[in-house]
mmCIF file of C-alpha atoms in Angstrom:
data_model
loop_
_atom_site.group_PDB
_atom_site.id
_atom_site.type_symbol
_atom_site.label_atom_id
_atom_site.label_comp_id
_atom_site.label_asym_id
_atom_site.label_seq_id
_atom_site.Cartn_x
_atom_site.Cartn_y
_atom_site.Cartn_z
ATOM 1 C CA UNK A 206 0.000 0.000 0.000
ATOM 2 C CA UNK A 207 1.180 3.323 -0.753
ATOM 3 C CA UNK A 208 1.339 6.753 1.133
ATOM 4 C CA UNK A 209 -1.287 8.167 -0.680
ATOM 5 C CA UNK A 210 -3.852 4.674 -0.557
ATOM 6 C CA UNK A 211 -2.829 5.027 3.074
ATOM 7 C CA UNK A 212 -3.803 8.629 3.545
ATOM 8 C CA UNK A 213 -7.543 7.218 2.023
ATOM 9 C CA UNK A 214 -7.559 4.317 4.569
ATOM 10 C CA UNK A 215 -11.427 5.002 6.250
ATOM 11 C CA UNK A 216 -11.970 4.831 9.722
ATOM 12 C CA UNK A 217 -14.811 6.582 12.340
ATOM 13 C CA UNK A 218 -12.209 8.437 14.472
ATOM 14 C CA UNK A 219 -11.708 11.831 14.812
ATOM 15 C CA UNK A 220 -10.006 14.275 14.166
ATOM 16 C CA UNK A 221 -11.246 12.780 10.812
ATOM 17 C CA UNK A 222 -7.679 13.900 8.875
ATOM 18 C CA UNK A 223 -6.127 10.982 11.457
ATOM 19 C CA UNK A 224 -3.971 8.373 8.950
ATOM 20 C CA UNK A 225 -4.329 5.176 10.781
ATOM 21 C CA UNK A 226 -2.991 2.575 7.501
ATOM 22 C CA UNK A 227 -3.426 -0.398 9.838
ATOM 23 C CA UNK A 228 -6.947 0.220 10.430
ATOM 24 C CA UNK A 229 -9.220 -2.713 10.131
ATOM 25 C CA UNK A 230 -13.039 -2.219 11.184
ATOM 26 C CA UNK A 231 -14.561 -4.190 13.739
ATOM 27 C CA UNK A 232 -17.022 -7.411 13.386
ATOM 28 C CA UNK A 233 -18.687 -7.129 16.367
ATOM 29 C CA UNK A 234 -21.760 -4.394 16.762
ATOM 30 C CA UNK A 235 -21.789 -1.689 19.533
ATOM 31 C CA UNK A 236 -24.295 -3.758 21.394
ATOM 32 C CA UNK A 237 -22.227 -6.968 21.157
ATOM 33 C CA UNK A 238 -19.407 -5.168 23.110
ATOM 34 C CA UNK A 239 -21.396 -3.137 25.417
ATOM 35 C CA UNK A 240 -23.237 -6.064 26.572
ATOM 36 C CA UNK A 241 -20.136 -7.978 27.431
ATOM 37 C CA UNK A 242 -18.730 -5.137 29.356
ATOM 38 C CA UNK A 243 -21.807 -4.557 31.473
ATOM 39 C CA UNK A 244 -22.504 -8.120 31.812
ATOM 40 C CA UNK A 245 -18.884 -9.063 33.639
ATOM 41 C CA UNK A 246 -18.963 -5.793 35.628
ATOM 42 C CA UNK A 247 -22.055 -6.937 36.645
ATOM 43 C CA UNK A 248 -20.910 -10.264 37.452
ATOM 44 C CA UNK A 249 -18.388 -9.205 39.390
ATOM 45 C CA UNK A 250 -20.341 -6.850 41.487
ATOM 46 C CA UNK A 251 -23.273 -9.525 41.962
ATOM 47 C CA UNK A 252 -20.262 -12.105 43.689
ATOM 48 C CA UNK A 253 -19.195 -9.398 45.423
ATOM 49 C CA UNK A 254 -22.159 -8.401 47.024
ATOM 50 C CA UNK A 255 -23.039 -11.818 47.762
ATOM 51 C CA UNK A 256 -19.672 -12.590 49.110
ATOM 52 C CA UNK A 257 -19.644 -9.660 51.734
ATOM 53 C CA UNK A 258 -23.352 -10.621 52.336
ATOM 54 C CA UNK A 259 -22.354 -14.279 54.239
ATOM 55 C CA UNK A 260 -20.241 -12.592 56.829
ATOM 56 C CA UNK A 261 -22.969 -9.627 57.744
ATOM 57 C CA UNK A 262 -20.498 -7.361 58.978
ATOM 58 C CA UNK A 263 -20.508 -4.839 56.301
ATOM 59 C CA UNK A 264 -23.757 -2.742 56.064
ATOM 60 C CA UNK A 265 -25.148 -1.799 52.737
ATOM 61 C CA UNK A 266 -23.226 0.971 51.780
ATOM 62 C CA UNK A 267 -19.920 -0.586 52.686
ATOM 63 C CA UNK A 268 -20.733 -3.428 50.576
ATOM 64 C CA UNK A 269 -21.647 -1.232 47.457
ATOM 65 C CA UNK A 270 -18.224 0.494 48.077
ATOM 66 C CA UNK A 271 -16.311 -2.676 48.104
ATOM 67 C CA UNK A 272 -18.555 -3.702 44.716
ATOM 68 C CA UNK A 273 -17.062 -0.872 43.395
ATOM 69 C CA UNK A 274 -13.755 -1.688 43.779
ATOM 70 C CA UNK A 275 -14.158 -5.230 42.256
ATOM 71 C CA UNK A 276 -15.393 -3.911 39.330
ATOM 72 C CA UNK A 277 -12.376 -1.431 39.521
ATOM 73 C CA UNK A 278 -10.104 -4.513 39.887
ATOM 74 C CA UNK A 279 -11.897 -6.159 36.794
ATOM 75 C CA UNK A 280 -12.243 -3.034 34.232
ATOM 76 C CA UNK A 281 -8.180 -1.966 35.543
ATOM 77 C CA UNK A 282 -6.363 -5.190 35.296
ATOM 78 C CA UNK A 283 -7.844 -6.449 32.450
ATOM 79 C CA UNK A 284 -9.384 -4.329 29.993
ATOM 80 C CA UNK A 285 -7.020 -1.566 30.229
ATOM 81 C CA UNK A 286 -4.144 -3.939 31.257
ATOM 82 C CA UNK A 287 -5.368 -5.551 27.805
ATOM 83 C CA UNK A 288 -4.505 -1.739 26.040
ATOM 84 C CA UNK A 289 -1.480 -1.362 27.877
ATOM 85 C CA UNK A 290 -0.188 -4.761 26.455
ATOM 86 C CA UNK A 291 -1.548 -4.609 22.645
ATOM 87 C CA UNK A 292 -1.736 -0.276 21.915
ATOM 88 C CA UNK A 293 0.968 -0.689 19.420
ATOM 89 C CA UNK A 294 -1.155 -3.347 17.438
ATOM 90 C CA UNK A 295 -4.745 -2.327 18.224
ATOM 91 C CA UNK A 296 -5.777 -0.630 14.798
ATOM 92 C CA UNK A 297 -6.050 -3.581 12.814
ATOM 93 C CA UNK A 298 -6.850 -6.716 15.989
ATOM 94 C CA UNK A 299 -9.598 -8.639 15.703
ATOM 95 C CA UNK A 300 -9.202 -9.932 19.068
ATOM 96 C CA UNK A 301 -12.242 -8.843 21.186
ATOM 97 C CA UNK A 302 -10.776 -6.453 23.361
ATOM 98 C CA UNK A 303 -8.801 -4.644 20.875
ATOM 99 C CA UNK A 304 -12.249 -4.176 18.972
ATOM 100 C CA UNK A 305 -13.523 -2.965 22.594
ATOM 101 C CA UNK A 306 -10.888 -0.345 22.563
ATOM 102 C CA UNK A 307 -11.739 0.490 18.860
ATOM 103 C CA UNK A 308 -15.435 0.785 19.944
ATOM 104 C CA UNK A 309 -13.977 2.984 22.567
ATOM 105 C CA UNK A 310 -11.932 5.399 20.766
ATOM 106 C CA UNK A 311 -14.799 6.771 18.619
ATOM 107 C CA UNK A 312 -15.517 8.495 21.733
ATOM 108 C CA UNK A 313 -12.087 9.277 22.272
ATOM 109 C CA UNK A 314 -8.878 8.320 19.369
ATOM 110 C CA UNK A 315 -6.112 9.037 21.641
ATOM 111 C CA UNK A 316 -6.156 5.475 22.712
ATOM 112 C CA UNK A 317 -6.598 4.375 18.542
ATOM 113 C CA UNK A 318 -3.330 6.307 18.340
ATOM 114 C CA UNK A 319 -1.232 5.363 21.134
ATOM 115 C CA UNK A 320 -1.099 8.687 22.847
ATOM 116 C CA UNK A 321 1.739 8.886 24.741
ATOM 117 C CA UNK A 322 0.164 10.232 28.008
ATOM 118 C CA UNK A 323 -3.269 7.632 27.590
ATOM 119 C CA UNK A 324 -0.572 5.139 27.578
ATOM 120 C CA UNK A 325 1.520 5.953 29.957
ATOM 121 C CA UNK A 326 -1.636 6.716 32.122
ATOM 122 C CA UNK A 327 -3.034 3.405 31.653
ATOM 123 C CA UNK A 328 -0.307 1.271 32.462
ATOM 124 C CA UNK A 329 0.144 3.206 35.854
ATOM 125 C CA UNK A 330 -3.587 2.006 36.545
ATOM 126 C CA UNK A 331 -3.198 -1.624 34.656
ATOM 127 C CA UNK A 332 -0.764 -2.029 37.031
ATOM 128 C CA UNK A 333 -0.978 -0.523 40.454
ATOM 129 C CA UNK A 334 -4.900 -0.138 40.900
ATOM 130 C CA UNK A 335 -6.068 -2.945 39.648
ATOM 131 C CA UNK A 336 -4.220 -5.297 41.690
ATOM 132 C CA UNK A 337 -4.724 -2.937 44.735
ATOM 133 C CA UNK A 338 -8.396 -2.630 43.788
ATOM 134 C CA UNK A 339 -8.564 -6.423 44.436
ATOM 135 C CA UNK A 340 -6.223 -6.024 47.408
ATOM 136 C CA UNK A 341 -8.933 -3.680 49.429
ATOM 137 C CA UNK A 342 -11.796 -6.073 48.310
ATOM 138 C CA UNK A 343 -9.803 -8.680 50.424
ATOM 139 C CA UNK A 344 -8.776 -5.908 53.140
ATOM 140 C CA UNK A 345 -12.291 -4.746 53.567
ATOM 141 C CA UNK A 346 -13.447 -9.150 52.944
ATOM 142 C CA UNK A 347 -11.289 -9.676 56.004
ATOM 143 C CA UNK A 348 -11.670 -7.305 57.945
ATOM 144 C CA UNK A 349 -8.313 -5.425 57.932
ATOM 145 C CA UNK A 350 -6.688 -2.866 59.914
ATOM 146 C CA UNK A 351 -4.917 -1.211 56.357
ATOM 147 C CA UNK A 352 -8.363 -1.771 54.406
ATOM 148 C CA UNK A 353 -9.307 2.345 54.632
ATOM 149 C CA UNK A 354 -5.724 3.393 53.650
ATOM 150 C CA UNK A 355 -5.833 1.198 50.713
ATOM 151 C CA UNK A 356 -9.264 3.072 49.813
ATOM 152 C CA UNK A 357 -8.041 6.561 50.299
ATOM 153 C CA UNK A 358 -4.508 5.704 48.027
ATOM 154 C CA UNK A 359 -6.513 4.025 45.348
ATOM 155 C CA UNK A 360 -9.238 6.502 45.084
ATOM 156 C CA UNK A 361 -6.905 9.127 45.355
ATOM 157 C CA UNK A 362 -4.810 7.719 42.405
ATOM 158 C CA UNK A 363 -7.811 7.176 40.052
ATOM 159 C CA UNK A 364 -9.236 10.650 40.628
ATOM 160 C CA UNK A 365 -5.510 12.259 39.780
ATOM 161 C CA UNK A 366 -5.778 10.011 36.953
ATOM 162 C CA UNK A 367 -8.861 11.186 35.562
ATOM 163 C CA UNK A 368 -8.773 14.939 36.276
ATOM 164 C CA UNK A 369 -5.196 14.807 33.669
ATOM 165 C CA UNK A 370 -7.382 12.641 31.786
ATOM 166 C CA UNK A 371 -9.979 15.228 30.897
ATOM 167 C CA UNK A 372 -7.876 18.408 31.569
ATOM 168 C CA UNK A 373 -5.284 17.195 28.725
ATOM 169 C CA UNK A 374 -8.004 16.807 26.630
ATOM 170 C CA UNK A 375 -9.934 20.234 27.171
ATOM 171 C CA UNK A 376 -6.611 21.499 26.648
ATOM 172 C CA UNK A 377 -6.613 19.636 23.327
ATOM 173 C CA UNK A 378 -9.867 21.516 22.658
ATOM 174 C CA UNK A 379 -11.542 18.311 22.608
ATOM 175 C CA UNK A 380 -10.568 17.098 19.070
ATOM 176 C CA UNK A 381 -10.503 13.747 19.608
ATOM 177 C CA UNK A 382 -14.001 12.798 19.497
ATOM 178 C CA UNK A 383 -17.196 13.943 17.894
ATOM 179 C CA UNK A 384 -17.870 16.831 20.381
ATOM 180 C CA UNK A 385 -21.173 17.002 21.520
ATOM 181 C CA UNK A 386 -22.353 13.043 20.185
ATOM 182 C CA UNK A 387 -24.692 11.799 22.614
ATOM 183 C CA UNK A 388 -23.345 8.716 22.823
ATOM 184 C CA UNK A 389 -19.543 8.986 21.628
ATOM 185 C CA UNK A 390 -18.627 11.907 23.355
ATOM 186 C CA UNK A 391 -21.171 12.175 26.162
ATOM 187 C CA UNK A 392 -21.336 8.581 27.176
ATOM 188 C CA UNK A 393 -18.215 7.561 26.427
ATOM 189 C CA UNK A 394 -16.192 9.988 27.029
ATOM 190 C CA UNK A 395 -17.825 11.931 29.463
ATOM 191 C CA UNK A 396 -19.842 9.775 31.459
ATOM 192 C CA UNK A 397 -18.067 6.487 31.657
ATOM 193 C CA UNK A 398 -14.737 8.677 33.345
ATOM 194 C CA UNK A 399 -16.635 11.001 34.913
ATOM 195 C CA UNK A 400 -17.446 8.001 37.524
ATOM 196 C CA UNK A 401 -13.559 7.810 38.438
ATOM 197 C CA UNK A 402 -14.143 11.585 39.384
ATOM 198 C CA UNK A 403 -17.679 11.345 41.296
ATOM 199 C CA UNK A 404 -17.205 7.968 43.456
ATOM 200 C CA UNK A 405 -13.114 8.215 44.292
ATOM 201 C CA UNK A 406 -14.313 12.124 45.652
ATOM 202 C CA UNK A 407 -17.006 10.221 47.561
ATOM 203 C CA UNK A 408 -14.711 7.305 49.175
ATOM 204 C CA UNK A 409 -11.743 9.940 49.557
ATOM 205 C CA UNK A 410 -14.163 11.989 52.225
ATOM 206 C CA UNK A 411 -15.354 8.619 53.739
ATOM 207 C CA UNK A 412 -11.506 7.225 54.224
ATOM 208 C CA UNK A 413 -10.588 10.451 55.243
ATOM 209 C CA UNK A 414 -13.390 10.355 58.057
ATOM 210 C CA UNK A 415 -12.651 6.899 58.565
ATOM 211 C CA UNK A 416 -8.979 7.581 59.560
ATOM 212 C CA UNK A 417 -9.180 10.570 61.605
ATOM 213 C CA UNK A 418 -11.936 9.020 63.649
ATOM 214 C CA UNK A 419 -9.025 6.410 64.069
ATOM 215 C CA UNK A 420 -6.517 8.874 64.359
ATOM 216 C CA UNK A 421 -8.896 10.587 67.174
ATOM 217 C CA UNK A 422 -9.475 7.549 69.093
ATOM 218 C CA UNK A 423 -5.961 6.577 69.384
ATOM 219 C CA UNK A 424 -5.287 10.109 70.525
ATOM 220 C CA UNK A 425 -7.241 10.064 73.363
ATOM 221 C CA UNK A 426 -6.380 6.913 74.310
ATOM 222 C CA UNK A 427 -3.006 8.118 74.612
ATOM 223 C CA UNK A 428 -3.977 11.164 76.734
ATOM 224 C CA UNK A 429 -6.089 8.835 79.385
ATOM 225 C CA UNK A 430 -2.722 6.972 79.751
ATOM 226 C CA UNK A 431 -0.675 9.853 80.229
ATOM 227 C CA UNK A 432 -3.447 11.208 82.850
ATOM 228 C CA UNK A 433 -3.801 7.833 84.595
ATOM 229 C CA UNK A 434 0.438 7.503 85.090
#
């Protein structure tokens, strides 16, 4: 194939003047891919809820937190780890992820492109918070004294993550999708991270209550010993 066949190559990403030779359009339909997406997330938050159901220490909002971060540990370790692995071949895989991330990239093509920050920002996650996502499932599981650190570290790590996410891409001037598409830009893009902004904010206050209630405890403790010697 020549440079200018190459130039012609057709593809749905944007900006639409994007040469991507390799390109090679997916087989499987929207609704093929966003049903198997939805359907393991969903998996793995029915176990989970089931699983911190059978010791009945957790009360229902403690159990939907530690949901969350089994789906966390589920979407981070292996869909993105998936990207982080295969970015430098995922224009023209068949493979299903890679045709997840294609789905994906209509709503944003810096991960169609290998973006040098989306890559960099991905294997960070692919390989620190998913693994630790699973870690505080277990801490919070078993009842751990380190369980509320490992919340406040993760969540803190995925909302850093996805403020650069979106700030580098307002920056941009939001070229990368097609601004405005109600389901490219504002589900994709905009919705689906928007949740690593909203619920890590939400556990971040809740560790941080968590541990200073700790932190308060321990103090006083401390000063009842001093008083008593």
């Amino acid at each position: 194939m020549d440079a200018s066949s190459a130039k012609k190559t057709p593809h749905p990403f944007w900006p639409r003047d994007l040469v991507i030779p390799s390109y090679v359009a997916n087989d499987r339909s929207m609704s093929e891919i966003l049903v198997f997406l939805f359907s393991v997330s969903g998996a793995f938050l029915l176990v989970t809820w089931l699983i911190t159901g059978i010791a009945g220490r957790l009360g229902t909002w403690r159990r939907l937190a530690v949901c969350w971060f089994a789906v966390c540990g589920f979407i981070h370790s292996v869909i993105e780890g998936w990207f982080c692995l295969y970015y430098d071949i995922l224009p023209g895989d068949q493979s299903f992820l890679s045709q997840l991330w294609k789905e994906y990239s209509k709503g944003d093509s810096r991960y169609i492109i290998a973006d040098n920050f989306t890559v960099c920002m991905e294997t960070v996650t692919a390989a620190f918070w998913g693994p630790f996502s699973f870690w505080t499932v277990y801490s919070f599981i078993s009842t751990k004294s380190y369980r509320f650190v490992l919340q406040l570290i993760i969540s803190l790590g995925q909302l850093y993550g996805a403020v650069l996410y979106f700030f580098t891409e307002h920056r941009d001037g939001y070229v990368h999708s097609e601004f405005g598409h109600p389901i490219y830009f504002w589900f994709y893009f905009v919705f689906m991270n928007f949740l690593w902004i909203a619920i890590p904010l939400v556990l971040i206050v809740d560790a941080w209550r968590q541990l200073s209630a700790a932190q308060s405890l321990s103090d006083s403790s401390k000063t009842q010993k001093v008083k008593r010697k």
